[in-house]
Amino acid sequence: MKSYKEGDALWSEITGTKVSEDSLFFWSLGQEGYAYRTPNSPLIMVDPYLSNWVYELIGDPWTRSYPPVVDPAKLQGTDYVLLTHHHEDHMDRLTLTAMAEHTGAKFITPKAHVGLMESWGIPGDRLIPATHQEPIRLDCVEIVPYAAMHEQLETDTEGNHLYLSYLLRADGIVWFHGGDTIGFPEQEEWLKPETVDVAFLPINGRDYARNRQGIAGNMNYREAVDLAIAIEADLLVPMHIGMFPHNEENPAFLLDYLYRQETRLKHHILLPGELFVYRKSR
């Protein structure tokens, strides 16, 4: 996979583009990383993986398929970074410590991982703990964390969930970033009343071979489409593709499956560094 745009050109676009009314502008940073802006919102990122940290820790076969689209030390203007869980391609120590040093961003992290991030040298006054179904207000943005099931629902000894998804609401637009998760009944029940406009869902799936390697799985393309239809999302954006070939499924399968459904669900597969403009029309 190749990036659509990268480096200073990408960052200038993210920070300098005027967001039109009734719109959500979002950029893919690769894997499950996204940058989001609405007309009045701060600049919010989720799960930026902008280093080669996984390979440095584990080695083969965890080599990136493409370089980071931006340098994490050059992300001035980022206001908030949401983190879904402590897997290195989501809570990337090298990216986060560089951002902590070079930007004024604050970090929203599962409460279970606050101590870990403090141990990395990120000051406690820049950490905002996230807890299942406890809303967080950031300027004009409301964020509701929900438990995610990365094959299992897991908590620490105090009952804090290790894996989270986030529902975000700003300027009349609602979007859901699933993080790493499979589908489960409560998830659909939580999301159905929320009128989700854009659903960002993983589609790399799970199987016996990857489980043997200790790789926790996610939704596959069928489950992602089925959930997006069930919650009546307007647009589905599949995630967790293109970074690690040994831990993904072909996104073309999603297109084939979606084509066979009787649905008005829209979809878009982004290249790293690509901007998508979602305009609310319902």
PDB file of C-alpha atoms in Angstrom:
ATOM      1  CA  MET A   1       0.000   0.000   0.000  1.00  0.00           C
ATOM      2  CA  LYS A   2       1.208   3.511  -0.811  1.00  0.00           C
ATOM      3  CA  SER A   3       0.335   6.726   0.971  1.00  0.00           C
ATOM      4  CA  TYR A   4      -1.845   9.282  -0.789  1.00  0.00           C
ATOM      5  CA  LYS A   5      -0.139  12.228   0.906  1.00  0.00           C
ATOM      6  CA  GLU A   6       2.512  12.513   3.600  1.00  0.00           C
ATOM      7  CA  GLY A   7       4.922  14.739   5.476  1.00  0.00           C
ATOM      8  CA  ASP A   8       4.567  18.501   5.729  1.00  0.00           C
ATOM      9  CA  ALA A   9       2.064  18.603   2.867  1.00  0.00           C
ATOM     10  CA  LEU A  10      -0.278  16.294   4.750  1.00  0.00           C
ATOM     11  CA  TRP A  11       0.102  18.096   8.048  1.00  0.00           C
ATOM     12  CA  SER A  12      -0.500  21.484   6.430  1.00  0.00           C
ATOM     13  CA  GLU A  13      -3.700  20.095   4.943  1.00  0.00           C
ATOM     14  CA  ILE A  14      -4.860  18.661   8.279  1.00  0.00           C
ATOM     15  CA  THR A  15      -4.256  21.883  10.201  1.00  0.00           C
ATOM     16  CA  GLY A  16      -4.972  24.443   7.498  1.00  0.00           C
ATOM     17  CA  THR A  17      -8.053  23.211   5.685  1.00  0.00           C
ATOM     18  CA  LYS A  18     -11.251  25.115   6.427  1.00  0.00           C
ATOM     19  CA  VAL A  19     -13.964  22.666   7.466  1.00  0.00           C
ATOM     20  CA  SER A  20     -17.319  23.378   5.865  1.00  0.00           C
ATOM     21  CA  GLU A  21     -20.576  23.498   7.798  1.00  0.00           C
ATOM     22  CA  ASP A  22     -22.367  20.247   8.623  1.00  0.00           C
ATOM     23  CA  SER A  23     -19.200  18.321   7.805  1.00  0.00           C
ATOM     24  CA  LEU A  24     -16.691  15.964   9.347  1.00  0.00           C
ATOM     25  CA  PHE A  25     -13.248  16.062   7.745  1.00  0.00           C
ATOM     26  CA  PHE A  26     -11.071  13.066   8.533  1.00  0.00           C
ATOM     27  CA  TRP A  27      -7.666  11.855   7.449  1.00  0.00           C
ATOM     28  CA  SER A  28      -6.295   8.317   7.615  1.00  0.00           C
ATOM     29  CA  LEU A  29      -2.971   8.049   9.431  1.00  0.00           C
ATOM     30  CA  GLY A  30      -2.727   4.303   8.752  1.00  0.00           C
ATOM     31  CA  GLN A  31      -3.877   1.196  10.632  1.00  0.00           C
ATOM     32  CA  GLU A  32      -6.564   2.594  12.979  1.00  0.00           C
ATOM     33  CA  GLY A  33      -5.091   6.074  13.191  1.00  0.00           C
ATOM     34  CA  TYR A  34      -7.306   9.009  12.203  1.00  0.00           C
ATOM     35  CA  ALA A  35      -7.332  12.781  12.550  1.00  0.00           C
ATOM     36  CA  TYR A  36     -10.749  14.451  12.865  1.00  0.00           C
ATOM     37  CA  ARG A  37     -12.075  17.987  12.525  1.00  0.00           C
ATOM     38  CA  THR A  38     -15.547  19.516  12.442  1.00  0.00           C
ATOM     39  CA  PRO A  39     -16.211  23.250  11.902  1.00  0.00           C
ATOM     40  CA  ASN A  40     -15.816  24.151  15.583  1.00  0.00           C
ATOM     41  CA  SER A  41     -14.033  21.175  17.116  1.00  0.00           C
ATOM     42  CA  PRO A  42     -10.450  20.895  18.284  1.00  0.00           C
ATOM     43  CA  LEU A  43      -8.136  18.672  16.248  1.00  0.00           C
ATOM     44  CA  ILE A  44      -8.592  15.143  17.565  1.00  0.00           C
ATOM     45  CA  MET A  45      -6.553  12.058  16.746  1.00  0.00           C
ATOM     46  CA  VAL A  46      -7.262   8.431  17.557  1.00  0.00           C
ATOM     47  CA  ASP A  47      -4.573   5.726  17.802  1.00  0.00           C
ATOM     48  CA  PRO A  48      -1.776   7.337  15.757  1.00  0.00           C
ATOM     49  CA  TYR A  49       0.869   4.709  14.918  1.00  0.00           C
ATOM     50  CA  LEU A  50       3.629   6.836  13.432  1.00  0.00           C
ATOM     51  CA  SER A  51       6.771   4.840  14.178  1.00  0.00           C
ATOM     52  CA  ASN A  52       8.131   1.324  13.716  1.00  0.00           C
ATOM     53  CA  TRP A  53       7.681   0.515  17.401  1.00  0.00           C
ATOM     54  CA  VAL A  54       6.085  -2.913  16.941  1.00  0.00           C
ATOM     55  CA  TYR A  55       8.976  -4.153  14.806  1.00  0.00           C
ATOM     56  CA  GLU A  56      11.535  -2.703  17.202  1.00  0.00           C
ATOM     57  CA  LEU A  57       9.940  -4.656  20.051  1.00  0.00           C
ATOM     58  CA  ILE A  58       9.118  -7.938  18.324  1.00  0.00           C
ATOM     59  CA  GLY A  59      10.864  -8.098  14.946  1.00  0.00           C
ATOM     60  CA  ASP A  60       9.553 -10.085  12.005  1.00  0.00           C
ATOM     61  CA  PRO A  61       6.913 -10.288  10.646  1.00  0.00           C
ATOM     62  CA  TRP A  62       5.810  -6.951  12.121  1.00  0.00           C
ATOM     63  CA  THR A  63       7.336  -4.721   9.443  1.00  0.00           C
ATOM     64  CA  ARG A  64       5.276  -1.759   8.294  1.00  0.00           C
ATOM     65  CA  SER A  65       4.033  -1.948   4.703  1.00  0.00           C
ATOM     66  CA  TYR A  66       4.593   1.798   4.262  1.00  0.00           C
ATOM     67  CA  PRO A  67       6.455   4.530   6.184  1.00  0.00           C
ATOM     68  CA  PRO A  68       4.703   6.739   8.746  1.00  0.00           C
ATOM     69  CA  VAL A  69       2.740   9.441   6.958  1.00  0.00           C
ATOM     70  CA  VAL A  70       3.897  12.199   9.318  1.00  0.00           C
ATOM     71  CA  ASP A  71       6.657  12.751  11.870  1.00  0.00           C
ATOM     72  CA  PRO A  72       5.116  12.635  15.378  1.00  0.00           C
ATOM     73  CA  ALA A  73       7.521  15.371  16.495  1.00  0.00           C
ATOM     74  CA  LYS A  74       5.937  17.770  13.968  1.00  0.00           C
ATOM     75  CA  LEU A  75       2.286  17.549  14.955  1.00  0.00           C
ATOM     76  CA  GLN A  76       1.944  21.002  16.523  1.00  0.00           C
ATOM     77  CA  GLY A  77      -1.698  21.971  16.609  1.00  0.00           C
ATOM     78  CA  THR A  78      -2.983  18.613  17.799  1.00  0.00           C
ATOM     79  CA  ASP A  79      -5.348  19.197  20.708  1.00  0.00           C
ATOM     80  CA  TYR A  80      -6.339  15.715  21.880  1.00  0.00           C
ATOM     81  CA  VAL A  81      -5.261  12.140  21.237  1.00  0.00           C
ATOM     82  CA  LEU A  82      -7.676   9.307  22.034  1.00  0.00           C
ATOM     83  CA  LEU A  83      -6.185   5.887  22.715  1.00  0.00           C
ATOM     84  CA  THR A  84      -8.217   2.698  22.585  1.00  0.00           C
ATOM     85  CA  HIS A  85      -5.923   0.130  24.222  1.00  0.00           C
ATOM     86  CA  HIS A  86      -2.354  -0.858  24.976  1.00  0.00           C
ATOM     87  CA  HIS A  87      -1.239  -2.706  21.883  1.00  0.00           C
ATOM     88  CA  GLU A  88       1.822  -1.128  20.370  1.00  0.00           C
ATOM     89  CA  ASP A  89       0.220  -0.277  17.015  1.00  0.00           C
ATOM     90  CA  HIS A  90      -2.453   1.703  18.878  1.00  0.00           C
ATOM     91  CA  MET A  91      -0.771   3.041  22.006  1.00  0.00           C
ATOM     92  CA  ASP A  92       2.595   3.672  20.376  1.00  0.00           C
ATOM     93  CA  ARG A  93       5.144   4.742  22.944  1.00  0.00           C
ATOM     94  CA  LEU A  94       7.489   6.385  20.424  1.00  0.00           C
ATOM     95  CA  THR A  95       4.709   8.406  18.825  1.00  0.00           C
ATOM     96  CA  LEU A  96       3.113   9.447  22.099  1.00  0.00           C
ATOM     97  CA  THR A  97       6.308  10.501  23.865  1.00  0.00           C
ATOM     98  CA  ALA A  98       7.337  12.551  20.818  1.00  0.00           C
ATOM     99  CA  MET A  99       3.941  14.231  20.794  1.00  0.00           C
ATOM    100  CA  ALA A 100       4.125  14.864  24.528  1.00  0.00           C
ATOM    101  CA  GLU A 101       7.497  16.568  24.070  1.00  0.00           C
ATOM    102  CA  HIS A 102       6.762  18.610  20.956  1.00  0.00           C
ATOM    103  CA  THR A 103       3.040  19.415  21.127  1.00  0.00           C
ATOM    104  CA  GLY A 104       0.578  20.576  23.751  1.00  0.00           C
ATOM    105  CA  ALA A 105      -1.801  17.689  23.126  1.00  0.00           C
ATOM    106  CA  LYS A 106      -3.658  15.976  25.932  1.00  0.00           C
ATOM    107  CA  PHE A 107      -4.193  12.239  25.905  1.00  0.00           C
ATOM    108  CA  ILE A 108      -7.444  10.412  26.595  1.00  0.00           C
ATOM    109  CA  THR A 109      -6.535   6.868  27.598  1.00  0.00           C
ATOM    110  CA  PRO A 110      -8.297   3.920  29.208  1.00  0.00           C
ATOM    111  CA  LYS A 111      -8.117   4.517  32.946  1.00  0.00           C
ATOM    112  CA  ALA A 112      -6.354   1.176  33.292  1.00  0.00           C
ATOM    113  CA  HIS A 113      -3.354   2.563  31.345  1.00  0.00           C
ATOM    114  CA  VAL A 114      -2.847   5.962  32.988  1.00  0.00           C
ATOM    115  CA  GLY A 115      -0.035   4.628  35.159  1.00  0.00           C
ATOM    116  CA  LEU A 116       1.708   3.107  32.145  1.00  0.00           C
ATOM    117  CA  MET A 117       1.705   6.391  30.272  1.00  0.00           C
ATOM    118  CA  GLU A 118       3.009   8.220  33.319  1.00  0.00           C
ATOM    119  CA  SER A 119       5.850   5.675  33.442  1.00  0.00           C
ATOM    120  CA  TRP A 120       6.723   6.751  29.883  1.00  0.00           C
ATOM    121  CA  GLY A 121       7.245  10.288  31.162  1.00  0.00           C
ATOM    122  CA  ILE A 122       3.938  11.786  30.027  1.00  0.00           C
ATOM    123  CA  PRO A 123       2.796  14.214  32.766  1.00  0.00           C
ATOM    124  CA  GLY A 124      -0.322  13.258  34.676  1.00  0.00           C
ATOM    125  CA  ASP A 125      -1.925  16.655  34.068  1.00  0.00           C
ATOM    126  CA  ARG A 126      -1.989  15.852  30.337  1.00  0.00           C
ATOM    127  CA  LEU A 127      -3.760  12.527  30.800  1.00  0.00           C
ATOM    128  CA  ILE A 128      -7.548  12.198  30.845  1.00  0.00           C
ATOM    129  CA  PRO A 129      -8.756   8.783  32.056  1.00  0.00           C
ATOM    130  CA  ALA A 130     -11.556   7.194  30.037  1.00  0.00           C
ATOM    131  CA  THR A 131     -14.098   4.876  31.634  1.00  0.00           C
ATOM    132  CA  HIS A 132     -16.885   2.831  30.070  1.00  0.00           C
ATOM    133  CA  GLN A 133     -20.033   4.938  29.537  1.00  0.00           C
ATOM    134  CA  GLU A 134     -18.687   7.983  31.408  1.00  0.00           C
ATOM    135  CA  PRO A 135     -18.917  10.961  28.988  1.00  0.00           C
ATOM    136  CA  ILE A 136     -15.970  13.306  28.498  1.00  0.00           C
ATOM    137  CA  ARG A 137     -16.458  16.896  27.327  1.00  0.00           C
ATOM    138  CA  LEU A 138     -13.694  18.500  25.242  1.00  0.00           C
ATOM    139  CA  ASP A 139     -14.720  21.993  24.151  1.00  0.00           C
ATOM    140  CA  CYS A 140     -17.682  21.397  21.796  1.00  0.00           C
ATOM    141  CA  VAL A 141     -17.029  17.651  21.525  1.00  0.00           C
ATOM    142  CA  GLU A 142     -18.748  15.024  23.646  1.00  0.00           C
ATOM    143  CA  ILE A 143     -16.984  11.669  23.842  1.00  0.00           C
ATOM    144  CA  VAL A 144     -18.546   8.526  25.266  1.00  0.00           C
ATOM    145  CA  PRO A 145     -16.164   5.613  25.854  1.00  0.00           C
ATOM    146  CA  TYR A 146     -17.588   2.122  25.491  1.00  0.00           C
ATOM    147  CA  ALA A 147     -16.078  -1.220  26.413  1.00  0.00           C
ATOM    148  CA  ALA A 148     -14.621  -3.073  23.429  1.00  0.00           C
ATOM    149  CA  MET A 149     -14.225  -6.837  23.123  1.00  0.00           C
ATOM    150  CA  HIS A 150     -10.805  -7.618  21.631  1.00  0.00           C
ATOM    151  CA  GLU A 151     -12.013 -11.228  21.479  1.00  0.00           C
ATOM    152  CA  GLN A 152     -12.748 -10.850  25.202  1.00  0.00           C
ATOM    153  CA  LEU A 153     -13.943  -8.136  27.565  1.00  0.00           C
ATOM    154  CA  GLU A 154     -11.011  -7.604  29.905  1.00  0.00           C
ATOM    155  CA  THR A 155     -10.607  -5.400  32.968  1.00  0.00           C
ATOM    156  CA  ASP A 156      -7.878  -4.608  35.455  1.00  0.00           C
ATOM    157  CA  THR A 157      -8.178  -5.520  39.123  1.00  0.00           C
ATOM    158  CA  GLU A 158     -10.267  -2.383  39.745  1.00  0.00           C
ATOM    159  CA  GLY A 159     -12.761  -3.199  37.001  1.00  0.00           C
ATOM    160  CA  ASN A 160     -11.467  -0.695  34.431  1.00  0.00           C
ATOM    161  CA  HIS A 161     -11.801  -1.938  30.860  1.00  0.00           C
ATOM    162  CA  LEU A 162      -8.550  -2.549  28.982  1.00  0.00           C
ATOM    163  CA  TYR A 163     -10.112  -2.047  25.536  1.00  0.00           C
ATOM    164  CA  LEU A 164     -12.324   0.881  24.579  1.00  0.00           C
ATOM    165  CA  SER A 165     -14.268   2.235  21.635  1.00  0.00           C
ATOM    166  CA  TYR A 166     -15.265   5.900  21.396  1.00  0.00           C
ATOM    167  CA  LEU A 167     -18.463   7.611  20.283  1.00  0.00           C
ATOM    168  CA  LEU A 168     -17.848  11.261  19.374  1.00  0.00           C
ATOM    169  CA  ARG A 169     -20.402  13.997  18.836  1.00  0.00           C
ATOM    170  CA  ALA A 170     -19.655  17.512  17.560  1.00  0.00           C
ATOM    171  CA  ASP A 171     -21.484  20.100  15.454  1.00  0.00           C
ATOM    172  CA  GLY A 172     -24.425  17.762  14.961  1.00  0.00           C
ATOM    173  CA  ILE A 173     -22.319  14.893  13.592  1.00  0.00           C
ATOM    174  CA  VAL A 174     -21.883  11.558  15.390  1.00  0.00           C
ATOM    175  CA  TRP A 175     -19.076   9.147  14.641  1.00  0.00           C
ATOM    176  CA  PHE A 176     -17.913   5.914  16.234  1.00  0.00           C
ATOM    177  CA  HIS A 177     -14.333   4.629  16.348  1.00  0.00           C
ATOM    178  CA  GLY A 178     -14.507   0.967  17.273  1.00  0.00           C
ATOM    179  CA  GLY A 179     -10.868   0.458  18.204  1.00  0.00           C
ATOM    180  CA  ASP A 180      -9.999  -3.225  18.243  1.00  0.00           C
ATOM    181  CA  THR A 181     -13.159  -5.231  18.805  1.00  0.00           C
ATOM    182  CA  ILE A 182     -15.371  -8.028  17.664  1.00  0.00           C
ATOM    183  CA  GLY A 183     -19.110  -7.602  17.539  1.00  0.00           C
ATOM    184  CA  PHE A 184     -21.209  -8.416  20.601  1.00  0.00           C
ATOM    185  CA  PRO A 185     -24.880  -7.840  21.471  1.00  0.00           C
ATOM    186  CA  GLU A 186     -24.399  -5.013  23.966  1.00  0.00           C
ATOM    187  CA  GLN A 187     -22.385  -3.011  21.452  1.00  0.00           C
ATOM    188  CA  GLU A 188     -25.304  -2.887  19.045  1.00  0.00           C
ATOM    189  CA  GLU A 189     -27.674  -1.989  21.902  1.00  0.00           C
ATOM    190  CA  TRP A 190     -25.453   0.917  22.987  1.00  0.00           C
ATOM    191  CA  LEU A 191     -25.090   2.341  19.482  1.00  0.00           C
ATOM    192  CA  LYS A 192     -28.576   1.953  18.023  1.00  0.00           C
ATOM    193  CA  PRO A 193     -30.058   4.981  19.855  1.00  0.00           C
ATOM    194  CA  GLU A 194     -27.113   7.240  18.938  1.00  0.00           C
ATOM    195  CA  THR A 195     -27.862   7.810  15.225  1.00  0.00           C
ATOM    196  CA  VAL A 196     -24.263   7.178  14.175  1.00  0.00           C
ATOM    197  CA  ASP A 197     -23.354   8.989  10.965  1.00  0.00           C
ATOM    198  CA  VAL A 198     -19.936   7.436  10.367  1.00  0.00           C
ATOM    199  CA  ALA A 199     -18.801   4.060  11.736  1.00  0.00           C
ATOM    200  CA  PHE A 200     -15.065   3.332  11.759  1.00  0.00           C
ATOM    201  CA  LEU A 201     -14.774  -0.437  12.247  1.00  0.00           C
ATOM    202  CA  PRO A 202     -11.909  -2.952  12.026  1.00  0.00           C
ATOM    203  CA  ILE A 203     -12.144  -5.681   9.397  1.00  0.00           C
ATOM    204  CA  ASN A 204      -8.945  -7.715   9.793  1.00  0.00           C
ATOM    205  CA  GLY A 205     -10.842 -10.607  11.389  1.00  0.00           C
ATOM    206  CA  ARG A 206      -9.460 -13.502  13.408  1.00  0.00           C
ATOM    207  CA  ASP A 207      -8.550 -17.136  12.859  1.00  0.00           C
ATOM    208  CA  TYR A 208      -6.838 -20.129  14.417  1.00  0.00           C
ATOM    209  CA  ALA A 209      -3.475 -19.447  12.777  1.00  0.00           C
ATOM    210  CA  ARG A 210      -3.272 -15.937  14.202  1.00  0.00           C
ATOM    211  CA  ASN A 211      -4.565 -17.034  17.586  1.00  0.00           C
ATOM    212  CA  ARG A 212      -1.673 -19.518  17.742  1.00  0.00           C
ATOM    213  CA  GLN A 213       0.676 -16.561  17.269  1.00  0.00           C
ATOM    214  CA  GLY A 214      -0.955 -14.702  20.144  1.00  0.00           C
ATOM    215  CA  ILE A 215      -2.681 -12.186  17.864  1.00  0.00           C
ATOM    216  CA  ALA A 216      -6.012 -11.072  19.309  1.00  0.00           C
ATOM    217  CA  GLY A 217      -8.669 -10.780  16.633  1.00  0.00           C
ATOM    218  CA  ASN A 218     -11.277  -8.297  15.499  1.00  0.00           C
ATOM    219  CA  MET A 219     -14.431  -8.135  13.432  1.00  0.00           C
ATOM    220  CA  ASN A 220     -14.244  -9.476   9.930  1.00  0.00           C
ATOM    221  CA  TYR A 221     -15.750  -7.651   6.977  1.00  0.00           C
ATOM    222  CA  ARG A 222     -19.148  -9.347   7.367  1.00  0.00           C
ATOM    223  CA  GLU A 223     -19.456  -8.399  11.023  1.00  0.00           C
ATOM    224  CA  ALA A 224     -18.468  -4.798  10.315  1.00  0.00           C
ATOM    225  CA  VAL A 225     -21.056  -4.439   7.552  1.00  0.00           C
ATOM    226  CA  ASP A 226     -23.728  -6.151   9.643  1.00  0.00           C
ATOM    227  CA  LEU A 227     -23.101  -3.854  12.625  1.00  0.00           C
ATOM    228  CA  ALA A 228     -23.073  -0.716  10.487  1.00  0.00           C
ATOM    229  CA  ILE A 229     -26.401  -1.726   8.935  1.00  0.00           C
ATOM    230  CA  ALA A 230     -27.901  -2.692  12.307  1.00  0.00           C
ATOM    231  CA  ILE A 231     -27.111   0.706  13.863  1.00  0.00           C
ATOM    232  CA  GLU A 232     -28.232   2.490  10.672  1.00  0.00           C
ATOM    233  CA  ALA A 233     -24.921   4.226  10.083  1.00  0.00           C
ATOM    234  CA  ASP A 234     -24.743   6.426   7.007  1.00  0.00           C
ATOM    235  CA  LEU A 235     -21.108   5.672   6.123  1.00  0.00           C
ATOM    236  CA  LEU A 236     -18.820   2.732   6.947  1.00  0.00           C
ATOM    237  CA  VAL A 237     -15.057   3.276   7.018  1.00  0.00           C
ATOM    238  CA  PRO A 238     -13.166  -0.029   7.401  1.00  0.00           C
ATOM    239  CA  MET A 239      -9.951   0.054   9.445  1.00  0.00           C
ATOM    240  CA  HIS A 240      -7.001  -2.155  10.391  1.00  0.00           C
ATOM    241  CA  ILE A 241      -5.951  -2.840   6.807  1.00  0.00           C
ATOM    242  CA  GLY A 242      -2.776  -2.384   4.787  1.00  0.00           C
ATOM    243  CA  MET A 243      -0.218  -2.166   7.608  1.00  0.00           C
ATOM    244  CA  PHE A 244       0.725  -5.772   8.440  1.00  0.00           C
ATOM    245  CA  PRO A 245      -0.016  -8.299   5.651  1.00  0.00           C
ATOM    246  CA  HIS A 246      -0.001 -11.283   8.027  1.00  0.00           C
ATOM    247  CA  ASN A 247      -2.769  -9.720  10.142  1.00  0.00           C
ATOM    248  CA  GLU A 248      -5.434  -8.569   7.721  1.00  0.00           C
ATOM    249  CA  GLU A 249      -8.137  -9.676   5.315  1.00  0.00           C
ATOM    250  CA  ASN A 250      -8.650  -8.444   1.772  1.00  0.00           C
ATOM    251  CA  PRO A 251     -10.862  -5.321   1.960  1.00  0.00           C
ATOM    252  CA  ALA A 252     -12.287  -6.234  -1.446  1.00  0.00           C
ATOM    253  CA  PHE A 253     -14.251  -8.964   0.343  1.00  0.00           C
ATOM    254  CA  LEU A 254     -16.125  -6.198   2.173  1.00  0.00           C
ATOM    255  CA  LEU A 255     -17.099  -4.587  -1.117  1.00  0.00           C
ATOM    256  CA  ASP A 256     -18.382  -7.880  -2.495  1.00  0.00           C
ATOM    257  CA  TYR A 257     -20.385  -8.621   0.658  1.00  0.00           C
ATOM    258  CA  LEU A 258     -21.803  -5.109   0.836  1.00  0.00           C
ATOM    259  CA  TYR A 259     -22.797  -5.238  -2.823  1.00  0.00           C
ATOM    260  CA  ARG A 260     -25.029  -8.230  -2.033  1.00  0.00           C
ATOM    261  CA  GLN A 261     -26.905  -6.489   0.782  1.00  0.00           C
ATOM    262  CA  GLU A 262     -30.094  -4.502   0.338  1.00  0.00           C
ATOM    263  CA  THR A 263     -28.815  -1.364   1.993  1.00  0.00           C
ATOM    264  CA  ARG A 264     -28.084   2.301   1.385  1.00  0.00           C
ATOM    265  CA  LEU A 265     -24.963   2.083   3.549  1.00  0.00           C
ATOM    266  CA  LYS A 266     -22.165   4.120   1.996  1.00  0.00           C
ATOM    267  CA  HIS A 267     -18.542   3.075   2.325  1.00  0.00           C
ATOM    268  CA  HIS A 268     -15.039   4.310   1.648  1.00  0.00           C
ATOM    269  CA  ILE A 269     -11.626   2.667   2.015  1.00  0.00           C
ATOM    270  CA  LEU A 270      -8.993   5.323   2.631  1.00  0.00           C
ATOM    271  CA  LEU A 271      -5.361   5.293   1.647  1.00  0.00           C
ATOM    272  CA  PRO A 272      -2.936   6.481   4.341  1.00  0.00           C
ATOM    273  CA  GLY A 273      -2.764  10.252   4.203  1.00  0.00           C
ATOM    274  CA  GLU A 274      -6.083  10.610   2.386  1.00  0.00           C
ATOM    275  CA  LEU A 275      -8.715  13.189   3.319  1.00  0.00           C
ATOM    276  CA  PHE A 276     -12.399  12.275   3.238  1.00  0.00           C
ATOM    277  CA  VAL A 277     -15.098  14.915   3.554  1.00  0.00           C
ATOM    278  CA  TYR A 278     -18.337  13.658   5.088  1.00  0.00           C
ATOM    279  CA  ARG A 279     -21.255  16.038   4.743  1.00  0.00           C
ATOM    280  CA  LYS A 280     -24.278  15.255   6.868  1.00  0.00           C
ATOM    281  CA  SER A 281     -27.351  15.003   4.668  1.00  0.00           C
ATOM    282  CA  ARG A 282     -29.958  13.254   6.785  1.00  0.00           C
TER     283      ARG A 282
END
